[in-house]
Short mmCIF file of C-alpha atoms and ligand atoms in Angstrom, two decimals:
data_model
loop_
_atom_site.label_atom_id
_atom_site.label_comp_id
_atom_site.label_asym_id
_atom_site.label_seq_id
_atom_site.Cartn_x
_atom_site.Cartn_y
_atom_site.Cartn_z
CA MET A 1 78.51 111.27 107.59
CA THR A 2 75.45 113.51 106.80
CA SER A 3 74.33 113.57 103.30
CA ASN A 4 71.83 115.47 101.23
CA SER A 5 70.92 112.52 99.21
CA PRO A 6 68.52 109.94 100.87
CA GLU A 7 69.90 107.04 99.20
CA PHE A 8 73.44 107.69 100.44
CA GLY A 9 73.02 105.73 103.71
CA ALA A 10 72.13 102.65 101.74
CA HIS A 11 74.99 102.93 99.26
CA LEU A 12 77.42 103.60 102.29
CA ALA A 13 75.87 100.40 104.05
CA ALA A 14 76.44 98.27 100.90
CA LEU A 15 80.01 99.50 100.60
CA LYS A 16 80.76 98.74 104.29
CA ALA A 17 79.32 95.19 103.84
CA LEU A 18 81.52 94.46 100.71
CA ALA A 19 84.55 95.98 102.23
CA ALA A 20 84.18 93.60 105.29
CA GLN A 21 82.95 90.68 103.50
CA VAL A 22 84.99 90.87 100.13
CA ALA A 23 87.76 93.48 100.21
CA ALA A 24 88.97 92.71 103.63
CA PRO A 25 89.62 88.96 103.38
CA ASN A 26 91.24 89.47 100.03
CA ALA A 27 93.52 92.18 100.76
CA ALA A 28 96.59 90.08 101.99
CA ASP A 29 96.31 87.88 98.74
CA VAL A 30 95.89 91.07 96.51
CA ASP A 31 98.90 92.52 98.04
CA ALA A 32 101.12 89.05 97.98
CA LYS A 33 100.30 88.32 94.36
CA SER A 34 100.13 91.97 93.12
CA ARG A 35 97.06 91.02 91.66
CA PHE A 36 93.82 93.18 90.49
CA PRO A 37 91.21 93.12 93.31
CA ARG A 38 88.74 91.52 90.80
CA GLU A 39 86.07 90.23 93.45
CA THR A 40 85.84 93.76 95.12
CA ILE A 41 85.51 95.50 91.70
CA ASP A 42 82.72 92.93 90.87
CA ALA A 43 81.12 93.59 94.10
CA LEU A 44 81.27 97.37 93.60
CA GLN A 45 79.62 96.80 90.15
CA LYS A 46 76.85 94.73 91.63
CA ALA A 47 76.15 97.48 94.06
CA LYS A 48 75.95 100.06 91.40
CA LEU A 49 78.75 101.87 93.18
CA LEU A 50 80.89 102.71 90.17
CA SER A 51 78.42 105.43 88.90
CA ALA A 52 78.23 107.16 92.14
CA PRO A 53 79.61 110.54 90.57
CA VAL A 54 77.23 110.40 87.66
CA PRO A 55 74.37 113.11 87.98
CA LYS A 56 70.83 112.23 88.48
CA GLU A 57 69.68 113.17 85.02
CA PHE A 58 71.92 110.35 83.51
CA GLY A 59 70.64 107.81 86.07
CA GLY A 60 73.32 108.07 88.70
CA PRO A 61 73.22 109.28 92.31
CA GLY A 62 75.02 112.52 91.54
CA TYR A 63 77.15 112.32 94.87
CA GLY A 64 79.48 115.22 95.72
CA MET A 65 83.05 115.04 96.98
CA ARG A 66 82.00 114.60 100.57
CA GLU A 67 80.08 111.30 99.74
CA LEU A 68 82.75 110.03 97.35
CA ALA A 69 85.40 110.67 100.02
CA ALA A 70 83.44 108.73 102.52
CA LEU A 71 83.21 105.95 100.18
CA CYS A 72 86.71 105.61 99.25
CA SER A 73 88.06 105.98 102.75
CA THR A 74 85.72 103.33 103.92
CA LEU A 75 86.67 100.90 101.29
CA ALA A 76 90.54 101.65 101.98
CA GLN A 77 90.14 100.66 105.41
CA ALA A 78 89.64 97.13 104.18
CA CYS A 79 92.08 97.29 101.13
CA GLY A 80 94.25 100.21 100.38
CA SER A 81 94.67 99.30 96.54
CA SER A 82 90.93 98.74 96.12
CA GLY A 83 90.31 102.26 97.65
CA MET A 84 92.84 103.63 95.23
CA VAL A 85 91.42 101.82 92.10
CA LEU A 86 87.88 103.37 93.32
CA ALA A 87 89.21 106.83 93.74
CA MET A 88 91.16 106.84 90.34
CA HIS A 89 87.93 105.45 88.76
CA TYR A 90 85.72 108.32 90.30
CA ILE A 91 88.27 110.93 89.10
CA GLN A 92 87.95 109.90 85.49
CA VAL A 93 84.17 109.61 85.70
CA ALA A 94 83.90 113.12 87.40
CA CYS A 95 85.95 114.48 84.51
CA ILE A 96 83.48 113.32 81.95
CA ALA A 97 80.39 114.22 84.09
CA ARG A 98 81.63 117.74 84.89
CA HIS A 99 83.19 118.72 81.48
CA ALA A 100 81.70 116.74 78.66
CA GLN A 101 77.91 117.29 79.41
CA SER A 102 77.76 119.67 76.38
CA SER A 103 78.54 116.58 74.18
CA GLU A 104 75.62 114.19 73.00
CA PHE A 105 78.12 111.26 72.83
CA PHE A 106 79.07 111.86 76.46
CA ARG A 107 75.75 112.08 77.75
CA GLY A 108 74.84 108.84 76.23
CA TYR A 109 78.18 107.35 77.52
CA LEU A 110 77.28 108.44 81.03
CA ARG A 111 73.79 106.57 80.67
CA GLU A 112 75.68 103.53 79.63
CA LEU A 113 78.25 103.63 82.28
CA VAL A 114 75.62 103.61 84.89
CA GLU A 115 74.03 100.70 83.06
CA HIS A 116 77.18 98.66 82.41
CA GLN A 117 79.17 100.03 85.51
CA TYR A 118 82.31 100.66 83.24
CA VAL A 119 85.65 100.72 84.91
CA LEU A 120 87.57 103.82 83.79
CA ALA A 121 91.44 104.34 84.15
CA SER A 122 93.87 107.09 83.46
CA MET A 123 97.02 107.74 81.48
CA THR A 124 98.43 111.12 82.37
CA SER A 125 102.07 110.12 82.79
CA GLU A 126 104.37 109.80 79.90
CA ASN A 127 107.74 108.85 79.11
CA GLY A 128 109.59 112.18 78.90
CA THR A 129 107.29 114.34 80.86
CA PHE A 130 106.86 111.88 83.96
CA GLY A 131 105.03 113.31 86.73
CA GLU A 132 104.14 116.49 85.12
CA THR A 133 100.55 116.02 84.24
CA ARG A 134 100.16 119.32 82.54
CA THR A 135 102.37 118.71 79.72
CA SER A 136 102.19 116.06 76.95
CA ILE A 137 104.45 114.87 74.06
CA CYS A 138 101.86 112.68 72.26
CA ALA A 139 99.16 114.43 70.39
CA VAL A 140 95.78 113.32 69.08
CA GLU A 141 95.52 113.21 65.25
CA ARG A 142 92.10 114.02 63.79
CA LYS A 143 90.82 112.93 60.27
CA ASP A 144 87.38 112.44 58.77
CA GLY A 145 85.69 112.38 62.11
CA ARG A 146 88.10 109.82 63.45
CA PHE A 147 91.17 110.04 65.76
CA LYS A 148 94.28 108.23 66.23
CA LEU A 149 96.18 108.47 69.38
CA ASP A 150 99.47 106.80 70.77
CA LYS A 151 101.14 107.22 74.10
CA ASP A 152 104.02 105.82 75.87
CA ALA A 153 102.78 105.92 79.55
CA THR A 154 105.25 105.40 82.49
CA THR A 155 102.40 104.18 84.78
CA GLY A 156 98.92 102.98 83.96
CA SER A 157 96.91 101.76 86.89
CA TYR A 158 94.59 98.71 86.00
CA CYS A 159 94.54 99.72 82.47
CA GLN A 160 94.39 96.00 81.63
CA HIS A 161 91.16 95.64 83.65
CA ALA A 162 89.27 98.85 82.45
CA ASP A 163 86.48 99.46 79.92
CA GLY A 164 88.04 102.72 78.97
CA ILE A 165 91.03 104.98 79.72
CA LEU A 166 91.09 108.69 79.86
CA VAL A 167 94.15 110.01 78.17
CA THR A 168 96.10 113.39 78.13
CA CYS A 169 97.54 114.45 75.07
CA ARG A 170 98.33 117.56 72.91
CA ARG A 171 95.22 119.00 71.13
CA ALA A 172 96.88 118.57 67.72
CA SER A 173 100.21 117.62 66.23
CA ASP A 174 101.30 121.49 66.05
CA ALA A 175 99.90 122.43 69.57
CA PRO A 176 102.15 123.37 72.22
CA SER A 177 102.93 120.95 75.12
CA SER A 178 100.78 122.49 77.58
CA ASP A 179 97.70 122.78 75.22
CA GLN A 180 96.18 119.52 76.29
CA VAL A 181 92.92 117.65 75.85
CA LEU A 182 91.47 114.53 77.41
CA VAL A 183 90.38 111.61 75.16
CA LEU A 184 88.28 108.61 75.95
CA VAL A 185 89.65 105.48 74.53
CA ARG A 186 87.43 102.57 74.66
CA LYS A 187 88.00 98.90 75.04
CA GLY A 188 88.21 97.17 71.72
CA GLU A 189 89.61 100.16 70.04
CA TYR A 190 93.01 100.21 71.80
CA GLN A 191 95.90 98.02 72.07
CA LEU A 192 98.16 97.97 75.17
CA THR A 193 101.81 96.68 75.07
CA GLN A 194 103.24 96.46 78.57
CA THR A 195 106.78 98.13 78.89
CA THR A 196 107.66 97.80 82.54
CA SER A 197 106.71 95.68 85.48
CA TRP A 198 104.75 96.50 88.69
CA ASP A 199 106.54 94.63 91.46
CA THR A 200 106.38 97.53 94.06
CA LEU A 201 106.53 98.07 97.75
CA GLY A 202 102.96 98.87 97.99
CA MET A 203 99.69 99.62 96.16
CA ARG A 204 100.43 96.31 94.42
CA GLY A 205 96.83 95.64 93.50
CA THR A 206 96.43 98.79 91.51
CA CYS A 207 98.53 96.81 88.76
CA SER A 208 100.15 100.08 87.41
CA PRO A 209 103.01 99.14 84.91
CA GLY A 210 104.05 101.25 81.96
CA PHE A 211 102.27 100.73 78.77
CA LYS A 212 102.45 101.72 75.05
CA LEU A 213 98.94 102.70 74.05
CA GLU A 214 97.85 102.54 70.31
CA SER A 215 94.22 103.80 69.88
CA THR A 216 91.68 105.00 67.42
CA GLY A 217 87.89 106.13 67.87
CA ALA A 218 85.46 108.74 66.97
CA GLU A 219 86.34 112.31 67.14
CA GLU A 220 83.44 112.74 69.56
CA GLN A 221 85.37 110.88 72.28
CA ILE A 222 87.65 113.96 72.67
CA ILE A 223 86.33 115.70 75.69
CA PRO A 224 85.27 119.47 74.66
CA GLY A 225 87.29 122.27 76.05
CA SER A 226 90.81 122.17 77.49
CA PHE A 227 92.44 119.94 79.94
CA ALA A 228 93.83 123.15 81.51
CA ASP A 229 90.25 123.66 82.80
CA SER A 230 89.30 120.23 83.55
CA SER A 231 92.56 119.63 85.30
CA ALA A 232 92.24 122.48 87.78
CA GLN A 233 88.45 122.21 88.27
CA THR A 234 88.21 118.59 88.36
CA MET A 235 91.22 116.28 88.08
CA VAL A 236 93.36 117.99 90.66
CA PRO A 237 90.74 118.53 93.16
CA TYR A 238 89.17 115.10 92.90
CA SER A 239 92.67 113.51 93.01
CA HIS A 240 94.06 115.29 96.07
CA ILE A 241 90.87 115.14 98.25
CA LEU A 242 89.97 111.53 97.25
CA TRP A 243 93.40 110.29 97.51
CA ALA A 244 93.89 112.13 101.15
CA SER A 245 90.67 110.48 102.24
CA LEU A 246 91.92 106.86 101.12
CA TRP A 247 95.36 107.33 102.53
CA TRP A 248 93.56 108.44 105.75
CA GLY A 249 91.43 105.14 105.60
CA ILE A 250 94.61 103.15 105.53
CA ALA A 251 96.14 105.13 108.52
CA ALA A 252 92.80 104.89 110.23
CA ASP A 253 92.91 100.99 109.96
CA ALA A 254 96.44 100.93 111.08
CA VAL A 255 95.55 102.82 114.15
CA ALA A 256 92.27 100.52 114.77
CA ARG A 257 94.69 97.62 114.72
CA ALA A 258 96.81 99.41 117.32
CA ALA A 259 93.85 100.25 119.41
CA GLU A 260 92.68 96.92 119.52
CA PHE A 261 96.01 95.72 120.77
CA VAL A 262 96.01 98.32 123.56
CA ARG A 263 92.62 97.32 124.59
CA GLY A 264 93.67 93.74 124.80
CA GLY A 265 96.59 94.72 126.98
CA ALA A 266 94.34 96.96 129.28
CA ARG A 267 92.01 94.12 129.61
CA LYS A 268 94.51 91.91 131.12
CA ASN A 269 95.39 94.45 133.88
CA PRO A 270 92.25 96.66 134.68
CA GLY A 271 93.12 99.54 136.78
CA VAL A 272 96.58 100.10 135.12
CA VAL A 273 96.69 102.31 131.76
CA PRO A 274 99.17 100.53 129.65
CA PRO A 275 102.09 102.73 128.49
CA THR A 276 101.10 101.90 124.86
CA ALA A 277 97.87 103.83 125.44
CA ASN A 278 99.95 107.10 125.66
CA ARG A 279 101.21 106.49 122.27
CA LEU A 280 97.69 105.56 121.11
CA ALA A 281 96.47 108.88 122.37
CA GLU A 282 99.36 110.81 120.48
CA VAL A 283 98.68 109.08 117.24
CA SER A 284 95.05 109.73 117.42
CA THR A 285 95.58 113.44 117.34
CA GLN A 286 97.49 113.22 114.12
CA LEU A 287 94.75 110.95 112.70
CA GLN A 288 91.94 113.32 113.44
CA ALA A 289 93.99 116.35 112.11
CA MET A 290 94.37 114.30 108.88
CA ARG A 291 90.72 113.46 108.61
CA HIS A 292 89.50 116.98 109.29
CA ASN A 293 91.82 118.33 106.54
CA TRP A 294 90.04 116.41 103.60
CA LEU A 295 86.63 116.67 105.19
CA ALA A 296 86.85 120.32 105.40
CA LEU A 297 88.28 120.74 101.74
CA ALA A 298 85.65 118.22 100.42
CA ALA A 299 82.98 120.43 102.07
CA GLU A 300 84.43 123.63 100.59
CA PHE A 301 84.58 122.05 97.21
CA ASP A 302 80.91 120.99 97.49
CA SER A 303 80.00 124.41 98.49
CA PHE A 304 81.75 126.00 95.48
CA LEU A 305 79.43 124.15 93.20
CA LEU A 306 76.43 125.97 94.64
CA ALA A 307 78.02 129.38 94.27
CA PRO A 308 77.57 131.17 90.95
CA THR A 309 81.36 131.82 90.71
CA GLY A 310 82.30 128.32 92.02
CA LEU A 311 83.88 127.11 88.75
CA GLN A 312 86.03 130.38 88.60
CA ASP A 313 87.06 130.01 92.03
CA LEU A 314 88.52 126.66 91.50
CA LEU A 315 90.81 128.25 88.92
CA SER A 316 92.41 130.68 91.71
CA ILE A 317 95.76 130.30 92.93
CA GLY A 318 94.36 130.30 96.59
CA TRP A 319 92.61 126.96 95.72
CA ALA A 320 95.37 125.56 94.00
CA LEU A 321 97.53 126.19 97.11
CA LYS A 322 95.03 124.36 99.32
CA MET A 323 94.93 121.25 97.07
CA ASN A 324 98.65 121.15 97.03
CA ASN A 325 99.07 121.61 100.88
CA LEU A 326 96.28 118.84 101.37
CA LYS A 327 98.21 116.48 99.16
CA ILE A 328 101.53 117.13 100.72
CA ASN A 329 100.15 117.12 104.36
CA ALA A 330 98.19 113.96 103.74
CA SER A 331 100.77 111.98 101.94
CA ASP A 332 103.36 112.84 104.78
CA SER A 333 101.10 112.09 107.57
CA ALA A 334 99.80 108.61 106.35
CA PRO A 335 103.13 106.69 106.61
CA GLN A 336 103.99 108.55 109.79
CA ILE A 337 100.82 107.44 111.33
CA VAL A 338 101.42 103.96 110.39
CA HIS A 339 104.87 104.12 111.73
CA LYS A 340 103.58 105.32 115.17
CA ALA A 341 100.81 102.48 115.10
CA LEU A 342 103.62 100.04 114.49
CA GLN A 343 105.46 101.24 117.58
CA ILE A 344 102.20 100.39 119.64
CA THR A 345 101.79 96.96 118.18
CA GLY A 346 105.46 96.12 118.35
CA ILE A 347 106.56 92.76 116.92
CA LEU A 348 102.89 91.54 116.28
CA GLY A 349 102.52 94.33 113.87
CA TYR A 350 105.84 93.81 112.28
CA LYS A 351 104.66 90.05 111.55
CA ASN A 352 103.00 89.56 108.21
CA ASP A 353 100.69 86.84 109.65
CA SER A 354 99.14 88.33 112.80
CA LYS A 355 95.92 90.12 112.97
CA PHE A 356 97.91 93.36 114.06
CA SER A 357 99.98 93.10 110.79
CA LEU A 358 100.82 96.65 109.52
CA GLY A 359 103.20 95.88 106.81
CA ARG A 360 100.82 96.40 103.96
CA HIS A 361 99.58 99.64 105.41
CA TYR A 362 103.01 100.77 105.76
CA ARG A 363 104.05 99.87 102.29
CA ASP A 364 100.81 101.31 100.74
CA THR A 365 101.05 104.56 102.35
CA LEU A 366 104.69 104.94 101.23
CA SER A 367 103.39 105.48 97.72
CA ALA A 368 101.58 108.61 98.70
CA SER A 369 104.44 111.15 98.57
CA LEU A 370 105.60 109.79 95.20
CA MET A 371 102.23 109.70 93.49
CA ILE A 372 102.73 113.06 91.78
CA SER A 373 106.02 113.71 93.64
CA ASN A 374 105.58 116.01 96.67
CA ASP A 375 108.72 117.89 95.69
CA ARG A 376 107.27 118.68 92.33
CA ILE A 377 104.08 119.89 94.11
CA ALA A 378 106.10 121.90 96.64
CA SER A 379 108.10 123.74 93.88
CA LYS A 380 104.83 124.67 92.28
CA SER A 381 103.36 126.06 95.53
CA ALA A 382 106.79 127.89 96.32
CA SER A 383 106.46 129.78 92.96
CA MET A 384 102.56 130.52 93.60
CA LEU A 385 103.45 131.86 97.09
CA LEU A 386 105.48 134.67 95.28
CA VAL A 387 102.41 136.24 94.21
CA PHE A 388 99.74 134.91 96.53
CA LYS A 389 98.94 137.27 99.45
CA ASP A 390 96.36 135.45 101.61
CA ASN A 391 94.32 138.62 101.89
CA MET B 1 95.41 152.83 68.75
CA THR B 2 96.39 149.65 70.69
CA ALA B 3 99.63 149.51 68.76
CA ILE B 4 101.04 152.40 70.34
CA ASP B 5 99.46 151.99 73.87
CA PRO B 6 102.68 152.03 76.11
CA MET B 7 100.77 149.73 78.59
CA THR B 8 100.17 147.13 75.91
CA GLN B 9 103.77 147.32 74.62
CA LYS B 10 105.00 146.71 78.11
CA ILE B 11 102.68 143.74 78.44
CA ARG B 12 103.82 142.16 75.34
CA ARG B 13 107.49 142.61 76.25
CA ILE B 14 106.82 140.87 79.69
CA LEU B 15 104.93 138.13 77.87
CA LYS B 16 107.99 137.84 75.53
CA ASP B 17 110.52 137.66 78.49
CA HIS B 18 108.48 135.50 80.74
CA GLY B 19 105.40 133.90 79.08
CA ARG B 20 107.34 131.00 77.37
CA LEU B 21 105.07 131.32 74.53
CA SER B 22 105.33 129.15 71.32
CA LYS B 23 104.51 132.22 69.24
CA ASP B 24 105.94 135.63 69.08
CA ALA B 25 104.10 138.01 71.57
CA ASP B 26 103.96 140.53 68.97
CA SER B 27 102.09 138.41 66.63
CA LEU B 28 99.18 137.80 69.13
CA GLY B 29 95.91 139.52 68.96
CA ALA B 30 94.74 141.30 72.22
CA GLU B 31 92.03 138.52 72.66
CA SER B 32 94.27 135.54 71.67
CA ASP B 33 94.28 132.88 74.35
CA LEU B 34 97.89 132.97 75.97
CA TYR B 35 97.49 129.52 77.43
CA GLU B 36 96.70 127.82 74.10
CA ALA B 37 99.71 129.98 72.78
CA GLY B 38 101.90 127.84 75.22
CA MET B 39 101.89 129.68 78.50
CA THR B 40 102.02 127.23 81.39
CA SER B 41 100.65 128.22 84.96
CA HIS B 42 104.04 127.96 85.96
CA ALA B 43 105.09 130.61 83.30
CA SER B 44 101.95 132.73 84.33
CA VAL B 45 103.39 133.25 87.70
CA ASN B 46 106.46 134.80 86.36
CA VAL B 47 104.28 136.94 84.28
CA MET B 48 102.42 138.19 87.34
CA LEU B 49 105.52 139.00 89.18
CA ALA B 50 106.89 140.79 86.36
CA LEU B 51 103.72 142.98 85.84
CA GLU B 52 103.72 143.67 89.54
CA GLY B 53 107.24 144.77 89.40
CA GLU B 54 106.85 146.77 86.17
CA PHE B 55 103.57 148.73 86.90
CA ASN B 56 104.19 148.95 90.71
CA ILE B 57 100.87 147.04 91.58
CA GLU B 58 99.93 144.02 93.72
CA PHE B 59 97.34 141.78 92.38
CA PRO B 60 94.74 140.91 95.02
CA ASP B 61 94.25 137.26 95.52
CA HIS B 62 90.90 137.24 93.97
CA MET B 63 92.53 138.35 90.53
CA LEU B 64 95.01 135.54 90.74
CA LYS B 65 93.19 133.26 88.32
CA ARG B 66 93.41 132.03 84.76
CA SER B 67 90.66 134.22 83.40
CA VAL B 68 92.43 137.42 84.38
CA PHE B 69 95.69 136.32 82.65
CA ASP B 70 94.42 134.64 79.60
CA SER B 71 94.90 137.49 77.10
CA ILE B 72 96.69 140.61 76.51
CA ALA B 73 93.35 142.43 76.65
CA SER B 74 92.33 141.06 80.16
CA ILE B 75 95.78 141.63 81.62
CA GLY B 76 95.49 145.22 80.45
CA ALA B 77 92.15 145.59 81.96
CA ALA B 78 93.38 144.17 85.39
CA VAL B 79 96.43 146.25 85.35
CA GLY B 80 94.45 149.34 84.47
CA GLU B 81 91.90 148.64 87.27
CA LEU B 82 94.66 148.39 89.81
CA GLN B 83 96.35 151.48 88.43
CA GLY B 84 93.21 153.58 88.56
CA GLY B 85 91.84 152.50 91.96
C1 FAD C 1 100.24 103.86 93.21
C2 FAD C 1 100.49 104.61 91.84
C3 FAD C 1 99.52 104.68 90.75
C4 FAD C 1 99.59 105.47 89.79
N1 FAD C 1 98.73 105.16 88.74
C5 FAD C 1 98.81 106.01 87.62
C6 FAD C 1 97.88 106.07 86.63
O1 FAD C 1 96.92 105.37 86.82
N2 FAD C 1 98.10 106.69 85.51
C7 FAD C 1 99.35 107.57 85.30
O2 FAD C 1 99.30 108.14 84.30
N3 FAD C 1 100.09 107.77 86.46
C8 FAD C 1 100.02 106.95 87.43
N4 FAD C 1 100.93 107.13 88.36
C9 FAD C 1 102.15 107.92 88.24
C10 FAD C 1 102.00 109.27 88.58
O3 FAD C 1 101.08 109.91 88.00
C11 FAD C 1 103.49 110.04 88.59
O4 FAD C 1 103.76 110.06 87.23
C12 FAD C 1 104.51 109.30 89.28
O5 FAD C 1 104.15 108.88 90.56
C13 FAD C 1 105.77 110.26 89.18
O6 FAD C 1 106.98 109.39 89.07
P1 FAD C 1 108.36 109.82 89.07
O7 FAD C 1 108.81 109.79 90.54
O8 FAD C 1 109.21 108.83 88.21
O9 FAD C 1 108.44 111.33 88.42
P2 FAD C 1 108.91 112.69 88.69
O10 FAD C 1 107.57 113.62 89.28
O11 FAD C 1 109.41 113.06 87.56
O12 FAD C 1 109.82 112.65 89.99
C14 FAD C 1 111.15 112.16 89.84
C15 FAD C 1 112.16 112.66 90.87
O13 FAD C 1 112.31 114.18 90.51
C16 FAD C 1 112.00 114.96 91.75
N5 FAD C 1 111.31 116.04 91.36
C17 FAD C 1 110.57 116.24 90.46
N6 FAD C 1 110.17 117.63 90.19
C18 FAD C 1 110.89 118.29 91.05
C19 FAD C 1 111.00 119.54 91.43
N7 FAD C 1 110.20 120.49 90.99
N8 FAD C 1 111.74 119.97 92.54
C20 FAD C 1 112.47 118.97 93.17
N9 FAD C 1 112.52 117.74 92.86
C21 FAD C 1 111.72 117.35 91.77
C22 FAD C 1 111.10 113.91 92.76
O14 FAD C 1 111.06 114.31 93.89
C23 FAD C 1 111.51 112.66 92.20
O15 FAD C 1 112.69 112.39 93.14
C24 FAD C 1 100.99 106.32 89.59
C25 FAD C 1 101.83 106.38 90.59
C26 FAD C 1 101.63 105.49 91.71
C27 FAD C 1 102.65 105.59 92.89
#
């Protein structure tokens, strides 16, 4: 892809190399054992790729959405769980980089993150609110420059492997459930008690059981402003665009395996187009449409940031609908594409020990429609369409 | 002046019926942040619909954003602009 940053080529090349040499060879083991892709994250840290969203003034490369999506989609072609961990980490870093720059503490934290390549996780889900990220039950309690925050989270990806977690909560114990803030809790200042297991169909390497969090910290670790804004302007667009890009990456690897299968058949009988090639042609149209959807919205997002009204435009219903449509479309398409690839590879794709295996791809992409439930998102779109005129 | 303004009264009634506020809409100042008072984005859509019905207006898409609906004063300004134009 084209990038305005001269160093992006080198970063993408480093990511491609570690995807091929580290993530891909470990993907089956990560999946089988439901274990954190430690070696891949170590390699990302070594290549300084965990600070990709950090602005230049704090020592990062300041990559925009298109560059981050290129990185996540590339890694996901090798290992879906690793791609998801990278995307979720970038979403958290972006929330800090875009909403906490007015705070001296967070400016320092961003520099530290670049130096130490911290891994950041997220706790938005909560027992009692479930997939509704924009309400919280738990509240941050402030006293004498310190805070105390406890949360009963239903799902906390790689929380046990992170250096910090961004936690949504109510602004104060008397605040309404929708008046939320984001709080950074730091390793050494929190305790996690695992409450559920993570033996799932797919995305097994994200290691996402439920946790009870008990934490304290300095009041300055509360991100200034309101989560209503950082959610609409950052968490939602970064999530939906980066997730779509990595789900596409998983689907693209499935189609690549199917294409290799078709080419193998064609070589045995030159002059005859194998019937599986027609199925390949069909699935490649869906794969291309899926790719261009997130590419276009990543470019639109990046162009907003250049416009003076950009941050306001991200708060519009029109943009929210686009994000919802992207999420629903990408999460529906990804398993459909893998399913079609499986019809091409046949039994060799169905086997877990062949080079055409598609089981992991299929199971990983089945999480997409559940990760913030499509029904929940669609019902929000339905209500927004009652006032949106598309004019 | 504002207390007897019929438009503001109608807006307060709509907020009371549809805003799902955690406080009484009558106790809010004209500039108070409605989202901090508990209005969710879902509730704000119902407020928009009720305003369109009550004042017989249509909010164009560029007005469908948080800043237009975040206080009684900004809602009043938006409704006034559409009625005047
Ligand atoms: C791989 C993976 C990683 C994750 N990582 C994290 C993480 O790091 N941190 C975190 O906080 N969370 C994480 N989550 C959880 C995620 O944020 C959501 O909380 C979770 O996916 C939703 O779970 P749910 O299906 O129980 O909840 P719900 O959204 O409550 O859905 C339950 C059921 O209700 C239905 N439903 C809900 N709303 C409606 C509606 N309006 N209309 C019709 N039907 C509706 C749904 O379709 C579904 O069948 C992760 C999830 C996955 C899959």
